Short mmCIF file of C-alpha atoms in Angstrom, two decimals:
data_model
loop_
_atom_site.label_atom_id
_atom_site.label_comp_id
_atom_site.label_asym_id
_atom_site.label_seq_id
_atom_site.Cartn_x
_atom_site.Cartn_y
_atom_site.Cartn_z
CA MET O 1 11.93 41.39 -37.09
CA GLU O 2 12.40 45.14 -37.43
CA LYS O 3 9.22 47.04 -36.71
CA PRO O 4 7.92 50.29 -38.25
CA ASP O 5 8.79 53.42 -36.32
CA ASN O 6 6.37 55.57 -34.32
CA ARG O 7 8.18 58.91 -34.55
CA GLY O 8 6.03 61.90 -33.72
CA ASP O 9 3.29 59.98 -31.88
CA PRO O 10 3.91 60.03 -28.08
CA ALA O 11 1.07 57.63 -27.35
CA ALA O 12 2.27 55.15 -29.89
CA LEU O 13 5.82 55.58 -28.70
CA ALA O 14 4.78 54.56 -25.18
CA ASP O 15 2.53 51.69 -26.10
CA SER O 16 3.90 50.28 -29.35
CA GLY O 17 4.11 46.50 -29.59
CA GLY O 18 5.19 43.82 -31.99
CA THR O 19 3.48 40.94 -33.68
CA ARG O 20 4.57 37.48 -34.77
CA GLY O 21 3.65 37.73 -38.39
CA ALA O 22 -0.08 37.62 -37.74
CA GLY O 23 -2.12 36.44 -40.66
CA TRP O 24 0.52 34.20 -42.21
CA GLY O 25 -0.91 30.86 -43.08
CA GLY O 26 2.15 28.65 -42.37
CA PRO O 27 1.91 25.11 -43.73
CA ALA O 28 -1.80 25.54 -44.36
CA ALA O 29 -0.84 27.91 -47.16
CA ALA O 30 1.37 25.31 -48.83
CA GLY O 31 0.62 24.37 -52.37
CA ALA O 32 0.09 20.89 -53.72
CA ALA O 33 3.82 20.56 -54.34
CA GLY O 34 4.53 20.81 -50.60
CA VAL O 35 6.04 24.29 -50.61
CA VAL O 36 5.52 26.97 -47.99
CA THR O 37 4.94 30.49 -49.30
CA ALA O 38 5.16 33.80 -47.45
CA ALA O 39 4.70 37.46 -48.21
CA VAL O 40 7.97 39.40 -48.34
CA ALA O 41 8.19 43.00 -47.15
CA ALA O 42 10.39 45.71 -48.62
CA PRO O 43 13.77 46.18 -46.88
CA VAL O 44 12.48 48.51 -44.37
CA PRO O 45 45.01 46.98 -18.25
CA PHE O 46 47.68 45.00 -18.24
CA ARG O 47 49.25 45.98 -14.87
CA ARG O 48 53.05 45.98 -14.63
CA ALA O 49 54.46 43.81 -11.81
CA ALA O 50 56.00 45.76 -8.94
CA ARG O 51 59.75 45.77 -9.06
CA VAL O 52 61.35 43.56 -6.41
CA GLY O 53 64.86 44.20 -5.04
CA ASN O 54 67.39 46.59 -6.52
CA GLY O 55 68.40 44.67 -9.58
CA ASP O 56 70.68 42.30 -7.61
CA ASP O 57 70.53 38.54 -7.89
CA GLU O 58 68.29 38.16 -4.85
CA GLY O 59 65.71 40.60 -6.22
CA THR O 60 65.70 38.88 -9.60
CA TYR O 61 65.25 35.49 -7.94
CA VAL O 62 62.27 36.68 -5.91
CA LYS O 63 60.72 38.23 -9.00
CA ARG O 64 61.09 34.96 -10.94
CA GLN O 65 59.60 32.94 -8.12
CA ARG O 66 56.60 35.25 -7.99
CA GLY O 67 56.21 34.89 -11.73
CA LYS O 68 56.13 31.11 -11.36
CA GLY O 69 53.61 31.49 -8.58
CA ARG O 70 51.32 33.49 -10.84
CA VAL O 71 51.43 30.83 -13.54
CA MET O 72 50.63 28.07 -11.04
CA LEU O 73 47.82 30.11 -9.48
CA ALA O 74 46.36 30.88 -12.90
CA GLY O 75 46.36 27.18 -13.80
CA ALA O 76 44.79 26.27 -10.47
CA ALA O 77 42.16 28.95 -10.91
CA ALA O 78 41.29 27.67 -14.36
CA MET O 79 40.90 24.12 -13.08
CA CYS O 80 38.79 25.33 -10.16
CA ALA O 81 36.57 27.15 -12.63
CA VAL O 82 36.04 23.87 -14.44
CA VAL O 83 35.00 21.85 -11.43
CA ALA O 84 33.01 24.52 -9.56
CA LEU O 85 30.74 26.78 -11.55
CA PRO O 86 28.68 29.12 -9.35
CA GLY O 87 25.08 28.13 -8.75
CA ASN O 88 21.96 30.18 -9.26
CA ALA O 89 20.43 32.11 -6.37
CA TRP O 90 16.68 31.72 -5.86
CA ALA O 91 14.20 31.90 -3.01
CA ALA O 92 15.04 29.67 -0.05
CA GLY O 93 13.72 26.16 -0.58
CA GLU O 94 12.47 26.99 -4.07
CA PRO O 95 13.99 25.27 -7.11
CA SER O 96 15.02 27.62 -9.90
CA PRO O 97 13.01 27.04 -13.07
CA TYR O 98 15.87 28.41 -15.18
CA ALA O 99 19.67 27.93 -15.38
CA PHE O 100 21.16 31.40 -15.63
CA ASP O 101 24.53 31.96 -17.32
CA SER O 102 27.17 31.33 -14.62
CA GLY O 103 29.09 34.40 -15.79
CA ALA O 104 26.12 36.78 -15.66
CA LYS O 105 26.77 40.09 -13.90
CA LYS O 106 24.28 41.55 -11.44
CA ILE O 107 22.90 44.87 -12.59
CA ALA O 108 20.03 47.21 -11.72
CA GLY O 109 18.26 48.83 -14.62
CA ALA O 110 17.18 52.43 -14.10
CA ALA O 111 13.72 53.97 -14.22
CA GLN O 112 15.09 56.84 -16.34
CA THR O 113 17.61 57.05 -19.17
CA GLY O 114 19.80 59.52 -17.25
CA ASP O 115 20.58 56.87 -14.63
CA ALA O 116 20.82 53.91 -17.01
CA PRO O 117 23.80 51.57 -16.32
CA THR O 118 25.99 50.67 -19.28
CA ILE O 119 25.91 47.17 -20.74
CA GLU O 120 28.27 45.75 -23.35
CA ALA O 121 27.98 43.20 -26.11
CA GLY O 122 29.53 39.87 -25.23
CA SER O 123 28.54 40.06 -21.56
CA VAL O 124 25.46 38.64 -19.85
CA TYR O 125 23.53 40.46 -17.13
CA ARG O 126 20.96 39.60 -14.44
CA ASP O 127 18.24 41.86 -13.11
CA SER O 128 14.60 41.60 -12.04
CA ILE O 129 11.43 43.46 -12.96
CA ARG O 130 7.96 43.94 -11.49
CA GLY O 131 4.67 44.28 -13.30
CA GLY O 132 4.26 47.66 -14.98
CA GLU O 133 7.95 48.53 -14.65
CA LYS O 134 10.38 49.71 -17.30
CA ARG O 135 14.12 49.12 -17.00
CA TYR O 136 16.59 51.24 -18.96
CA TYR O 137 20.15 50.22 -19.91
CA ARG O 138 22.65 52.17 -21.99
CA MET O 139 24.83 50.92 -24.84
CA ASP O 140 27.56 52.89 -26.65
CA LEU O 141 27.48 51.62 -30.23
CA ASP O 142 29.56 52.15 -33.36
CA ALA O 143 28.16 52.61 -36.84
CA LYS O 144 29.42 49.29 -38.22
CA ALA O 145 27.77 46.32 -36.49
CA ASN O 146 24.26 45.02 -36.00
CA VAL O 147 23.42 44.74 -32.30
CA TYR O 148 20.87 42.34 -30.79
CA VAL O 149 19.76 42.52 -27.17
CA SER O 150 17.67 39.65 -25.76
CA ALA O 151 15.80 39.43 -22.49
CA VAL O 152 14.76 36.17 -20.86
CA ALA O 153 12.01 36.70 -18.27
CA VAL O 154 11.65 34.02 -15.58
CA PRO O 155 8.52 34.07 -13.39
CA ARG O 156 8.61 32.14 -10.14
CA LEU O 157 7.04 28.71 -10.10
CA LYS O 158 3.49 28.41 -8.78
CA THR O 159 2.67 32.04 -9.57
CA THR O 160 -0.20 33.20 -11.77
CA VAL O 161 0.31 34.50 -15.28
CA LYS O 162 -2.22 35.41 -17.94
CA SER O 163 -2.08 35.05 -21.69
CA SER O 164 -1.38 38.74 -22.36
CA ASP O 165 1.31 39.10 -19.67
CA ASN O 166 4.48 39.89 -21.58
CA ILE O 167 8.02 41.18 -21.65
CA LYS O 168 8.90 43.72 -24.35
CA VAL O 169 12.43 44.64 -25.48
CA THR O 170 13.08 47.90 -27.32
CA ILE O 171 16.23 49.63 -28.56
CA GLN O 172 15.94 53.42 -28.80
CA ASP O 173 18.28 56.16 -29.97
CA GLY O 174 18.99 59.45 -28.15
CA ASN O 175 15.79 60.95 -29.56
CA ALA O 176 13.53 58.20 -28.16
CA TYR O 177 13.09 56.75 -31.63
CA ASN O 178 12.42 53.01 -31.62
CA CYS O 179 15.08 51.27 -33.71
CA SER O 180 13.11 48.04 -33.20
CA TYR O 181 11.14 46.16 -30.59
CA ASP O 182 9.53 42.79 -29.99
CA ASP O 183 7.80 41.01 -27.15
CA ALA O 184 7.09 37.57 -25.73
CA ASP O 185 3.89 36.51 -23.98
CA PHE O 186 2.31 33.36 -22.54
CA GLY O 187 -0.48 32.98 -25.08
CA LEU O 188 -2.91 30.11 -24.64
CA SER O 189 -0.54 28.26 -22.29
CA GLU O 190 -1.21 30.25 -19.12
CA PHE O 191 1.45 28.86 -16.79
CA PRO O 192 4.75 30.34 -15.56
CA ARG O 193 7.80 29.49 -17.63
CA PRO O 194 10.80 31.32 -19.13
CA ILE O 195 9.85 33.53 -22.08
CA ALA O 196 12.29 35.42 -24.30
CA ASN O 197 12.71 37.69 -27.29
CA ASN O 198 15.05 40.40 -28.56
CA ALA O 199 15.35 43.75 -30.30
CA LEU O 200 18.00 45.00 -32.72
CA ARG O 201 19.85 48.04 -34.00
CA GLY O 202 20.45 47.20 -37.64
CA ILE O 203 23.01 48.75 -39.98
CA GLY O 204 22.50 48.83 -43.73
CA ALA O 205 22.42 50.91 -46.89
CA ASP O 206 18.64 50.51 -47.02
CA LYS O 207 18.19 52.13 -43.57
CA THR O 208 18.14 55.76 -42.56
CA ASP O 209 17.54 55.72 -38.78
CA CYS O 210 19.65 54.42 -35.87
CA GLN O 211 22.75 54.34 -38.09
CA GLU O 212 25.01 56.78 -36.23
CA ALA O 213 27.58 55.87 -33.60
CA GLY O 214 26.56 57.03 -30.14
CA SER O 215 24.48 56.23 -27.09
CA TYR O 216 21.46 53.97 -27.39
CA TYR O 217 19.05 52.68 -24.75
CA VAL O 218 17.68 49.20 -24.19
CA VAL O 219 14.22 49.30 -22.64
CA VAL O 220 12.82 46.18 -20.98
CA GLU O 221 9.17 46.50 -20.03
CA ARG O 222 6.84 44.10 -18.24
CA LYS O 223 3.09 44.20 -18.69
CA SER O 224 0.85 42.15 -16.39
CA GLU O 225 -2.87 41.89 -15.87
CA GLY O 226 -4.34 42.83 -12.50
CA THR O 227 -5.12 39.20 -11.67
CA SER O 228 -1.52 38.08 -12.28
CA SER O 229 0.92 37.50 -9.41
CA PRO O 230 2.86 40.68 -8.50
CA ASP O 231 6.08 38.74 -7.77
CA PRO O 232 9.15 40.07 -9.62
CA TRP O 233 10.39 38.22 -12.66
CA GLU O 234 14.11 37.44 -12.95
CA LEU O 235 15.79 38.77 -16.09
CA GLU O 236 18.77 37.54 -18.13
CA ILE O 237 19.92 40.18 -20.60
CA SER O 238 22.34 39.26 -23.38
CA PRO O 239 23.65 41.81 -25.94
CA VAL O 240 25.54 40.45 -28.97
CA THR O 241 26.94 41.96 -32.17
CA GLU O 242 26.82 40.72 -35.73
CA PRO O 243 29.52 42.21 -37.98
CA GLY O 244 28.50 44.24 -40.96
CA LEU O 245 29.44 43.14 -44.46
CA GLU O 246 32.85 43.84 -45.97
CA PRO O 247 33.12 47.16 -47.84
CA GLY O 248 31.86 46.68 -51.37
CA SER O 249 29.82 43.59 -50.48
CA THR O 250 26.10 43.69 -51.10
CA ALA O 251 23.50 41.54 -49.42
CA PRO O 252 21.10 39.52 -51.57
CA PRO O 253 18.15 41.85 -52.13
CA LYS O 254 15.24 39.54 -51.50
CA ALA O 255 14.17 36.79 -49.12
CA PRO O 256 12.88 33.49 -50.53
CA GLU O 257 9.17 33.31 -51.26
CA SER O 258 8.90 29.54 -51.01
CA TRP O 259 10.74 26.62 -49.43
CA PRO O 260 10.18 22.89 -48.75
CA SER O 261 7.40 22.21 -46.28
CA GLN O 262 7.43 18.43 -46.38
CA SER O 263 9.03 17.07 -43.20
CA PRO O 264 11.84 14.66 -44.04
CA ALA O 265 11.65 10.99 -43.17
CA PRO O 266 12.64 10.26 -39.56
CA VAL O 267 16.19 9.15 -38.89
CA GLY O 268 16.24 5.43 -38.14
CA GLY O 269 17.67 3.60 -35.16
CA GLY O 270 15.05 4.55 -32.59
CA PRO O 271 15.15 7.35 -30.04
CA LYS O 272 18.27 8.03 -27.97
CA GLU O 273 18.30 9.30 -24.39
CA ARG O 274 19.28 12.93 -23.86
CA ALA O 275 18.21 14.90 -20.78
CA GLY O 276 17.35 18.54 -21.34
CA GLY O 277 18.80 21.64 -19.70
CA THR O 278 16.83 24.35 -17.95
CA GLY O 279 18.23 27.39 -19.79
CA PHE O 280 20.10 28.59 -22.85
CA PHE O 281 23.43 28.21 -20.98
CA ASP O 282 23.04 24.53 -20.06
CA ALA O 283 21.02 23.41 -23.09
CA PRO O 284 22.61 20.22 -24.46
CA GLY O 285 23.34 19.92 -28.16
CA LEU O 286 21.27 17.79 -30.52
CA GLU O 287 21.83 16.61 -34.06
CA SER O 288 19.34 15.13 -36.51
CA GLY O 289 17.54 12.17 -35.03
CA GLU O 290 14.95 11.20 -32.43
CA TRP O 291 15.70 11.95 -28.79
CA LYS O 292 13.82 10.97 -25.68
CA THR O 293 13.64 12.11 -22.07
CA ARG O 294 11.01 12.69 -19.40
CA ILE O 295 9.43 15.98 -18.46
CA GLU O 296 7.66 16.95 -15.25
CA ALA O 297 4.56 19.10 -15.11
CA GLY O 298 5.58 22.78 -14.75
CA GLU O 299 9.08 22.06 -16.09
CA SER O 300 10.84 23.73 -19.02
CA LEU O 301 13.55 21.88 -20.97
CA PHE O 302 16.07 23.51 -23.32
CA TYR O 303 18.09 22.02 -26.19
CA LYS O 304 20.17 23.50 -29.03
CA VAL O 305 20.78 22.46 -32.64
CA PRO O 306 23.51 23.78 -34.98
CA VAL O 307 22.00 25.04 -38.26
CA ASP O 308 24.40 26.30 -40.93
CA TRP O 309 23.85 28.63 -43.86
CA GLY O 310 21.48 27.07 -46.37
CA GLN O 311 20.17 24.45 -43.95
CA GLN O 312 16.58 23.98 -42.84
CA LEU O 313 15.40 22.94 -39.37
CA PHE O 314 12.36 20.77 -38.64
CA VAL O 315 11.20 20.32 -35.03
CA ALA O 316 8.44 18.17 -33.54
CA ALA O 317 7.80 17.20 -29.91
CA GLU O 318 5.65 14.22 -28.90
CA LEU O 319 4.23 14.12 -25.39
CA GLY O 320 3.68 10.54 -24.21
CA SER O 321 0.51 9.05 -22.83
CA SER O 322 -0.57 9.11 -19.19
CA LYS O 323 -0.87 5.98 -17.06
CA SER O 324 -4.54 6.81 -16.58
CA PHE O 325 -6.75 8.80 -18.89
CA ASP O 326 -10.31 9.21 -20.00
CA ASP O 327 -12.11 11.43 -22.47
CA ALA O 328 -13.67 13.53 -19.69
CA ARG O 329 -10.30 15.08 -18.69
CA TYR O 330 -8.16 17.41 -20.77
CA VAL O 331 -5.68 20.30 -20.46
CA SER O 332 -5.68 23.10 -23.01
CA GLY O 333 -2.31 24.58 -23.97
CA ALA O 334 -0.57 21.74 -22.15
CA LEU O 335 2.66 21.65 -24.15
CA ASP O 336 4.44 24.81 -25.28
CA VAL O 337 7.24 24.44 -27.85
CA GLU O 338 9.32 27.42 -29.00
CA VAL O 339 12.34 27.82 -31.29
CA PHE O 340 14.84 30.68 -30.85
CA ASN O 341 17.66 31.80 -33.13
CA PRO O 342 21.33 32.30 -32.04
CA ALA O 343 20.52 35.84 -30.80
CA ARG O 344 17.59 34.44 -28.79
CA GLY O 345 14.99 35.96 -31.04
CA LEU O 346 11.75 33.98 -31.14
CA VAL O 347 11.44 32.22 -34.48
CA ASP O 348 8.19 30.30 -34.05
CA ASP O 349 6.16 28.22 -31.62
CA ALA O 350 3.58 25.47 -31.37
CA SER O 351 1.50 25.93 -28.21
CA THR O 352 -2.08 25.03 -29.01
CA ILE O 353 -1.77 21.43 -27.88
CA THR O 354 -4.69 20.00 -25.89
CA TYR O 355 -3.70 16.96 -23.84
CA THR O 356 -6.26 14.28 -23.06
CA GLY O 357 -3.92 11.70 -21.56
CA LYS O 358 -3.16 10.18 -24.95
CA GLN O 359 0.08 10.85 -26.80
CA VAL O 360 0.04 14.03 -28.88
CA THR O 361 2.56 15.82 -31.11
CA ALA O 362 3.37 19.52 -31.45
CA ALA O 363 5.18 20.36 -34.69
CA VAL O 364 6.67 23.79 -35.34
CA ASP O 365 5.87 25.19 -38.79
CA PRO O 366 8.62 24.41 -41.31
CA MET O 367 11.23 27.15 -41.27
CA PRO O 368 12.98 28.37 -44.41
CA PRO O 369 16.63 27.58 -45.06
CA VAL O 370 18.93 29.88 -43.08
CA ALA O 371 19.92 32.83 -45.25
CA TYR O 372 21.26 36.36 -44.71
CA GLU O 373 18.55 37.81 -46.92
CA ASN O 374 15.76 36.39 -44.76
CA ARG O 375 16.04 39.55 -42.65
CA THR O 376 14.13 41.46 -45.32
CA ALA O 377 10.98 39.35 -44.86
CA SER O 378 7.94 40.16 -42.75
CA PRO O 379 6.92 36.95 -40.93
CA ASN O 380 9.09 36.25 -37.88
CA ASN O 381 9.57 32.62 -38.79
CA VAL O 382 11.38 33.88 -41.91
CA SER O 383 13.15 37.04 -40.76
CA GLU O 384 14.48 35.40 -37.59
CA THR O 385 16.26 32.68 -39.59
CA ARG O 386 18.73 35.34 -40.75
CA PHE O 387 21.95 33.75 -39.54
CA ALA O 388 23.70 30.45 -38.89
CA GLY O 389 24.59 29.14 -35.43
CA TRP O 390 22.87 27.44 -32.53
CA TYR O 391 19.07 27.37 -32.73
CA TYR O 392 17.45 26.74 -29.37
CA LEU O 393 14.41 24.63 -28.55
CA ARG O 394 12.40 25.14 -25.38
CA VAL O 395 9.66 22.70 -24.35
CA ALA O 396 7.43 23.46 -21.35
CA LEU O 397 4.69 21.31 -19.78
CA SER O 398 1.76 22.82 -17.92
CA PRO O 399 1.50 22.05 -14.15
CA GLU O 400 -2.19 21.43 -14.79
CA VAL O 401 -1.25 18.08 -16.38
CA LYS O 402 -0.21 16.68 -13.01
CA ARG O 403 -3.35 17.96 -11.33
CA LYS O 404 -5.52 16.31 -13.96
CA PHE O 405 -3.61 13.09 -14.58
CA SER O 406 -1.41 12.58 -11.46
CA ASP O 407 1.68 11.48 -13.40
CA GLU O 408 4.99 12.55 -11.83
CA SER O 409 6.49 12.85 -15.31
CA LEU O 410 5.66 11.99 -18.91
CA GLY O 411 7.71 10.72 -21.79
CA LEU O 412 8.92 13.31 -24.30
CA ASN O 413 10.25 12.46 -27.75
CA LEU O 414 11.91 15.10 -29.92
CA ARG O 415 12.26 14.62 -33.65
CA ILE O 416 14.98 16.87 -35.08
CA ASN O 417 15.87 17.12 -38.73
CA VAL O 418 18.46 19.45 -40.25
CA THR O 419 18.34 19.19 -44.01
CA GLY O 420 20.27 20.78 -46.86
CA LYS O 421 23.95 21.15 -47.64
CA ALA O 422 25.82 23.84 -45.72
CA LYS O 423 26.67 26.85 -47.86
CA LYS O 424 29.27 29.59 -47.63
CA GLY O 425 28.17 32.42 -45.38
CA PRO O 426 28.10 36.16 -46.12
CA ALA O 427 31.27 38.24 -46.42
CA TYR O 428 31.32 39.49 -42.84
CA ASP O 429 33.72 42.31 -42.04
CA GLY O 430 35.06 40.51 -38.96
CA ASP O 431 34.65 37.39 -36.87
CA PRO O 432 31.04 36.15 -37.09
CA GLY O 433 31.25 34.90 -33.48
CA ILE O 434 28.10 33.01 -32.54
CA PHE O 435 26.68 33.43 -36.03
CA ALA O 436 28.49 30.43 -37.50
CA VAL O 437 28.66 26.65 -37.09
CA THR O 438 32.11 25.31 -36.18
CA SER O 439 33.53 21.79 -35.99
CA ASP O 440 33.40 22.10 -32.19
CA ASP O 441 29.71 22.89 -32.45
CA LYS O 442 29.10 19.76 -34.50
CA GLU O 443 31.00 17.67 -31.94
CA ALA O 444 28.94 19.25 -29.15
CA ALA O 445 25.71 18.39 -30.97
CA ALA O 446 26.79 14.77 -31.37
CA SER O 447 27.94 14.38 -27.75
CA GLY O 448 25.23 16.50 -26.15
CA GLN O 449 27.52 19.19 -24.73
CA SER O 450 26.01 22.44 -23.51
CA THR O 451 27.51 25.92 -23.83
CA ALA O 452 28.74 25.58 -20.24
CA GLU O 453 30.40 22.24 -21.03
CA GLN O 454 31.92 23.58 -24.25
CA SER O 455 33.40 26.44 -22.22
CA ASP O 456 34.75 23.97 -19.65
CA ASN O 457 36.20 21.85 -22.43
CA GLY O 458 37.96 24.92 -23.86
CA THR O 459 39.37 25.75 -20.43
CA MET O 460 40.64 22.20 -20.00
CA LYS O 461 42.31 22.36 -23.43
CA LEU O 462 43.98 25.61 -22.37
CA VAL O 463 45.16 24.10 -19.10
CA ALA O 464 46.38 20.99 -20.93
CA ALA O 465 48.22 23.11 -23.51
CA ALA O 466 49.83 25.14 -20.73
CA GLY O 467 50.83 21.90 -18.99
CA ILE O 468 52.26 20.43 -22.18
CA GLY O 469 54.15 23.66 -22.85
CA ALA O 470 55.61 23.76 -19.35
CA GLY O 471 56.49 20.07 -19.58
CA THR O 472 58.23 20.57 -22.91
CA VAL O 473 60.34 23.41 -21.50
CA LEU O 474 61.23 21.25 -18.49
CA VAL O 475 62.27 18.31 -20.67
CA LEU O 476 64.36 20.56 -22.91
CA GLY O 477 65.99 22.15 -19.86
CA LEU O 478 66.84 18.76 -18.40
CA GLY O 479 68.27 17.67 -21.75
CA VAL O 480 70.55 20.71 -21.97
CA TRP O 481 71.63 20.26 -18.33
CA THR O 482 72.48 16.59 -18.99
CA LEU O 483 74.43 17.43 -22.15
CA LEU O 484 76.47 20.11 -20.40
CA GLY O 485 77.18 17.73 -17.53
CA ARG O 486 78.47 15.09 -19.94
CA ARG O 487 80.71 17.60 -21.72
CA ARG O 488 82.20 18.75 -18.44
CA ALA O 489 82.87 15.10 -17.45
CA LEU O 490 84.61 14.44 -20.78
CA GLY O 491 86.66 17.64 -20.47
CA GLY O 492 87.80 16.55 -16.93
#
């Protein structure tokens, strides 16, 4: 959500923070008709090949052969990219708790804006940050598109974190004015796991600040208590753009004030197996239904669900029973469930689960149908459902569960429901990119493909198309050669 500014107050500018719609009653505020209500706020080088030879036949031949070599090498490189994606570096002998984007670029954020490295929308970056540090990155933005920058913070396993430890993301203009900011913390579930949120530079007729084209700064800040582990946290930074609306188009003026809160009936057929990923990049797709897997204590699992315009997402996670339990043992904040939107903004969570060894369910508050106008609302669980695309689910289990109950892993059932008929999206002035649901996305949800696998599949299609094209040319060439040969034989 966009936050109020703090212009003119240096102390507030340094220490401002966001909330998650504190005070909103969620389902508890639903009326007898099973409708959730919420307060709505006012709209606040192509390089030329070197010439070979002197234009004679030999030079031309060499040039053609090199051209063929480039095509073959490009195809081989594409196939190699499919079968061998680079792994994730981590401490020796330590498993990584998070699958970073394989295409992420290493970068070092600066301590001052004057030294800030430039980042660009559509690329993913990796950095690290220590407690109390701020990292600055520069972006050169136009005056047409909304820009979202997310940061995923990944503490090392077996380190200590406290409830108020957090990562904050801010976008500022050249006058140190906060366009927006938001943070992510550990809350009641005090165990290390990936946390994420984003900030935005929004464009609109109802806005007056951060509208000009120019240089902006992304500030990533880590706050940690003195008793928390000082180890650096890994960062994955992902800037994306959302096109503005076509000239003359107007956005609906108001977010919905109510929406269905009654969870739909479960999809029949029993749960299906689907193992989770360990990051946004390798999160497998899910469609409506019940899905099962196993989760180890201290582990975080990621999934993604396509939600189109006008559709509503319901999420519940059931943690299975332990092989041995008694009423004298329990773990507070044992299961942490969070939902993120396509720009990796935190929509909502359910993390107050106390585990006693008996099965227990964590259900995320019903979210409103996805709509462009939701961005004008105050509560995050409304404003963050502002666009269609992949919505991500992250489930994390406290390591304390193993210490208390000794199970190597526990059963995990996910109940996913996407309701409502897909509607036409807003009149974007350009390609919506990730803010849309495509037929490929629906196929990926049905088959369980991740973003990495979808990318591989696209590469394979490209290689196959190139192969088919080359094969077609070869067949046509052979046909012409045969025809000419026959004509010469008849002429003789």
